Amino acid sequence: MAKEKLTGVKGMNDLLPDQSGLWEWAESSVAEVFRQYGYRAIRTPILEPTALFVRGIGEVTDIVEKEMYTFTDALNGEQLTLRPENTAAVVRSVIEHNLLYDGPKRLWYVGPMFRHERPQRGRYRQFHQFGIEALGMPGPDIDAEQLIMIHRLWQSLGLDGDRAPRLELNSLGTLAERQAHRKALIEHFQTHASILDADAQRRLLTNPLRILDSKNPAMQPVIQSAPLLTDFLGDASRTHLAAVIKILEQHGVGYTVNSRLVRGLDYYNLTVFEWITDRLGAQGTVCGGGRYDSLIEQMGGASAPACGFAIGVERLIALLQEVAAPELPSVLDVYVVHWGEASVGAAMQLAEQCRGQGLRVQMHCGEASLKSQMKKADQSGAECAVLMGEDERAQGVVTVKPLRAEGGMVQQDRVPIGDAAAVISGLLKCKIKKGS
Ligand code: HAM
């Protein structure tokens, strides 16, 4: 009987070697920019107690209501959830380890998140985020600095000019201001109750803000005429937003204020933002974040302001592939080709010597003709092949054969075995210099 074919979980992707170079490049570029602004890495577990996300993200959000991978640990009955985002978990960790005892902290992370959404291009059930959390800083300067950092990040990835996502900004004010707006929203929607669909009816008393996100065409007029939070903002909230904007303008970071921008997580106040591209279809939000000044206290810590954001890695990679995929350096410098049983040991030794020079070396393993080994060397992407056969060994030399047309290595050469590693390394370094 044929065995049933096993496949991965729907909406969860394998990252294959053809793609992993670009991911690694993006990861190291992003990490470098984060470090330039003084952020240090934090790694928290992928699993957390369910209550953390329910309390942190908010009970009546889409994520908590219908997107969490939640299960009971059969071994001890604990209620666990695969993290749908990482802000709540970082806050948990910061409180648990009392990280703010000696002042503010700037933290970054990268890793997988899990949301049981309907998969489509740019929306997956396991996806990855680069994230930043700055904890303990109340002023608009840190909000603005994060936006400037993201702007720099796009540039460092080659996403400049009209390739860069655009910034949309809003203020969600204070809790009291949001409550006053919420009351007005409920009154507005109640006076138009007959137009609301079932989903909106349900949300009216739990989370009326989410009604504003509805795509139902019949409800658009009543959504368009709904009161705006902007009209409920007090002086302090307006001043905070104005201060962020002033710094952005001083730094030439473009933005639009979108007074309808609300975020899908409940913890935000004051500044919220999204970076959006039109080049990826419906899932064009590459980055989202904002201030969450009450979350730390709400989760049981001493009151401390905070702000942060997360970038969707899959969406960033898709954008890079669409407009600015960089030319990545070759993954391999040397492919060692050998024949004759007695050559294996010497070839392996040479490969180790080359690695000792910092080169990336793949030695052919297993029986194969010279022709087929050369074909593999060519396909490997290596800059050169090093050939070692009985003849070469007898004469104490190896043949170095360039595999790429461009660059500093021009012709096949015989080199004494003892010098080979240093010679190849010298030739390749010279090539890298020329190319850079
Ligand atoms: P978020 O807006 O839920 O915010 O997610 C941030 C980014 O993750 C999105 O803009 C998007 O690029 C990506 N993303 C979200 N869901 C998916 C998905 N299903 N498939 C692919 N990509 C996705 C947060 O998660 C907050 N924790 C950000 C934050 C940090 N706020 C303050 N600090």
Tab-separated table of N, CA and C and ligand atoms in Angstrom, residues 63 84-87 109 115 117 122-129 131-133 263 265 267-268 274-275 285-290 292 307-315, ligand 1:
chain	number	residue	atom	x	y	z
A	63	ILE	N	-6.841	38.763	16.714
A	63	ILE	CA	-5.776	37.797	17.033
A	63	ILE	C	-6.236	36.885	18.161
A	84	PRO	N	1.662	34.863	18.831
A	84	PRO	CA	1.179	35.517	17.603
A	84	PRO	C	1.929	36.816	17.335
A	85	GLU	N	2.638	37.296	18.329
A	85	GLU	CA	3.458	38.511	18.225
A	85	GLU	C	4.387	38.488	19.431
A	86	ASN	N	5.312	39.450	19.505
A	86	ASN	CA	6.333	39.288	20.538
A	86	ASN	C	6.392	40.419	21.559
A	87	THR	N	5.560	41.451	21.386
A	87	THR	CA	5.647	42.571	22.336
A	87	THR	C	5.244	42.119	23.740
A	109	TYR	N	14.525	41.809	18.300
A	109	TYR	CA	14.392	40.359	18.145
A	109	TYR	C	14.076	40.020	16.692
A	115	ARG	N	-0.106	32.898	13.477
A	115	ARG	CA	-1.499	33.375	13.512
A	115	ARG	C	-2.308	32.510	12.556
A	117	GLU	N	-4.526	32.631	10.316
A	117	GLU	CA	-5.275	33.464	9.381
A	117	GLU	C	-5.489	32.670	8.109
A	122	GLY	N	1.742	36.880	1.094
A	122	GLY	CA	2.096	37.864	2.125
A	122	GLY	C	1.400	37.648	3.455
A	123	ARG	N	0.539	36.623	3.532
A	123	ARG	CA	-0.114	36.347	4.815
A	123	ARG	C	-0.007	34.854	5.102
A	124	TYR	N	0.703	34.527	6.140
A	124	TYR	CA	0.992	33.129	6.434
A	124	TYR	C	0.612	32.796	7.866
A	125	ARG	N	0.570	31.505	8.163
A	125	ARG	CA	0.220	31.108	9.534
A	125	ARG	C	1.466	31.043	10.417
A	126	GLN	N	2.584	30.706	9.818
A	126	GLN	CA	3.858	30.967	10.492
A	126	GLN	C	4.569	32.013	9.643
A	127	PHE	N	4.888	33.127	10.257
A	127	PHE	CA	5.632	34.163	9.544
A	127	PHE	C	6.702	34.673	10.500
A	128	HIS	N	7.539	35.577	10.013
A	128	HIS	CA	8.661	36.035	10.845
A	128	HIS	C	8.629	37.546	10.999
A	129	GLN	N	9.121	37.994	12.115
A	129	GLN	CA	9.202	39.440	12.346
A	129	GLN	C	10.590	39.824	12.830
A	131	GLY	N	11.779	42.763	15.194
A	131	GLY	CA	11.038	43.656	16.077
A	131	GLY	C	11.947	44.478	16.967
A	132	ILE	N	11.405	45.599	17.390
A	132	ILE	CA	12.112	46.533	18.270
A	132	ILE	C	11.193	46.897	19.416
A	133	GLU	N	11.724	46.912	20.632
A	133	GLU	CA	10.959	47.444	21.759
A	133	GLU	C	11.903	48.369	22.539
A	263	ARG	N	-4.722	50.207	14.980
A	263	ARG	CA	-3.920	48.988	14.891
A	263	ARG	C	-4.739	47.821	15.425
A	265	LEU	N	-4.044	45.623	17.570
A	265	LEU	CA	-3.736	45.154	18.921
A	265	LEU	C	-4.144	46.271	19.881
A	267	TYR	N	-3.000	47.389	22.781
A	267	TYR	CA	-2.131	48.047	23.763
A	267	TYR	C	-1.634	49.436	23.379
A	268	TYR	N	-1.981	49.921	22.194
A	268	TYR	CA	-1.373	51.185	21.739
A	268	TYR	C	-2.019	52.438	22.322
A	274	GLU	N	2.282	52.805	10.398
A	274	GLU	CA	2.482	51.660	9.504
A	274	GLU	C	3.281	52.123	8.299
A	275	TRP	N	4.119	51.234	7.791
A	275	TRP	CA	4.847	51.485	6.540
A	275	TRP	C	4.236	50.551	5.508
A	285	THR	N	1.291	45.996	4.110
A	285	THR	CA	1.863	46.609	5.321
A	285	THR	C	3.117	45.833	5.710
A	286	VAL	N	4.251	46.491	5.548
A	286	VAL	CA	5.536	45.813	5.777
A	286	VAL	C	5.949	45.953	7.240
A	287	CYS	N	5.473	47.018	7.881
A	287	CYS	CA	5.926	47.295	9.246
A	287	CYS	C	4.814	48.023	9.999
A	288	GLY	N	4.656	47.702	11.276
A	288	GLY	CA	3.640	48.400	12.069
A	288	GLY	C	4.094	48.514	13.513
A	289	GLY	N	3.685	49.584	14.164
A	289	GLY	CA	4.070	49.721	15.564
A	289	GLY	C	3.512	50.969	16.192
A	290	GLY	N	4.078	51.331	17.320
A	290	GLY	CA	3.641	52.532	18.014
A	290	GLY	C	3.958	52.458	19.493
A	292	TYR	N	3.109	52.073	23.541
A	292	TYR	CA	2.211	51.277	24.408
A	292	TYR	C	2.594	51.553	25.861
A	307	CYS	N	7.753	52.038	23.408
A	307	CYS	CA	7.274	52.037	22.027
A	307	CYS	C	8.128	51.105	21.184
A	308	GLY	N	7.528	50.623	20.099
A	308	GLY	CA	8.240	49.649	19.278
A	308	GLY	C	7.510	49.385	17.986
A	309	PHE	N	8.046	48.442	17.236
A	309	PHE	CA	7.426	48.085	15.953
A	309	PHE	C	7.907	46.711	15.532
A	310	ALA	N	7.238	46.142	14.528
A	310	ALA	CA	7.734	44.900	13.936
A	310	ALA	C	7.604	44.975	12.425
A	311	ILE	N	8.597	44.381	11.755
A	311	ILE	CA	8.622	44.308	10.290
A	311	ILE	C	8.338	42.857	9.905
A	312	GLY	N	7.434	42.637	8.973
A	312	GLY	CA	7.153	41.284	8.492
A	312	GLY	C	8.267	40.851	7.542
A	313	VAL	N	9.005	39.805	7.910
A	313	VAL	CA	10.186	39.429	7.111
A	313	VAL	C	9.761	38.936	5.722
A	314	GLU	N	8.709	38.096	5.656
A	314	GLU	CA	8.283	37.569	4.350
A	314	GLU	C	7.917	38.721	3.398
A	315	ARG	N	7.232	39.721	3.958
A	315	ARG	CA	6.814	40.851	3.109
A	315	ARG	C	8.019	41.679	2.689
B	1	HAM	P1	1.473	43.683	13.647
B	1	HAM	O1	1.010	44.861	12.864
B	1	HAM	O2	0.438	42.706	14.077
B	1	HAM	O3	2.258	44.254	14.891
B	1	HAM	O4	2.570	42.902	12.818
B	1	HAM	C1	3.711	43.567	12.319
B	1	HAM	C2	4.025	43.125	10.908
B	1	HAM	O5	4.119	41.695	10.844
B	1	HAM	C3	2.936	43.456	9.883
B	1	HAM	O6	3.049	44.787	9.451
B	1	HAM	C4	3.241	42.464	8.786
B	1	HAM	O7	4.306	42.945	7.983
B	1	HAM	C5	3.717	41.257	9.549
B	1	HAM	N1	2.626	40.264	9.650
B	1	HAM	C6	1.602	40.263	10.523
B	1	HAM	N2	0.810	39.182	10.323
B	1	HAM	C7	1.355	38.488	9.307
B	1	HAM	C8	1.017	37.272	8.624
B	1	HAM	N3	-0.030	36.543	8.965
B	1	HAM	N4	1.813	36.860	7.596
B	1	HAM	C9	2.909	37.577	7.238
B	1	HAM	N5	3.274	38.724	7.858
B	1	HAM	C10	2.521	39.180	8.863
B	1	HAM	C11	2.819	43.480	15.875
B	1	HAM	O8	2.948	42.281	15.810
B	1	HAM	C12	3.352	44.281	17.026
B	1	HAM	N6	3.896	43.341	18.026
B	1	HAM	C13	4.396	45.273	16.573
B	1	HAM	C14	4.928	46.090	17.710
B	1	HAM	C15	6.102	45.912	18.354
B	1	HAM	N7	4.305	47.096	18.282
B	1	HAM	C16	5.047	47.547	19.285
B	1	HAM	N8	6.139	46.828	19.344
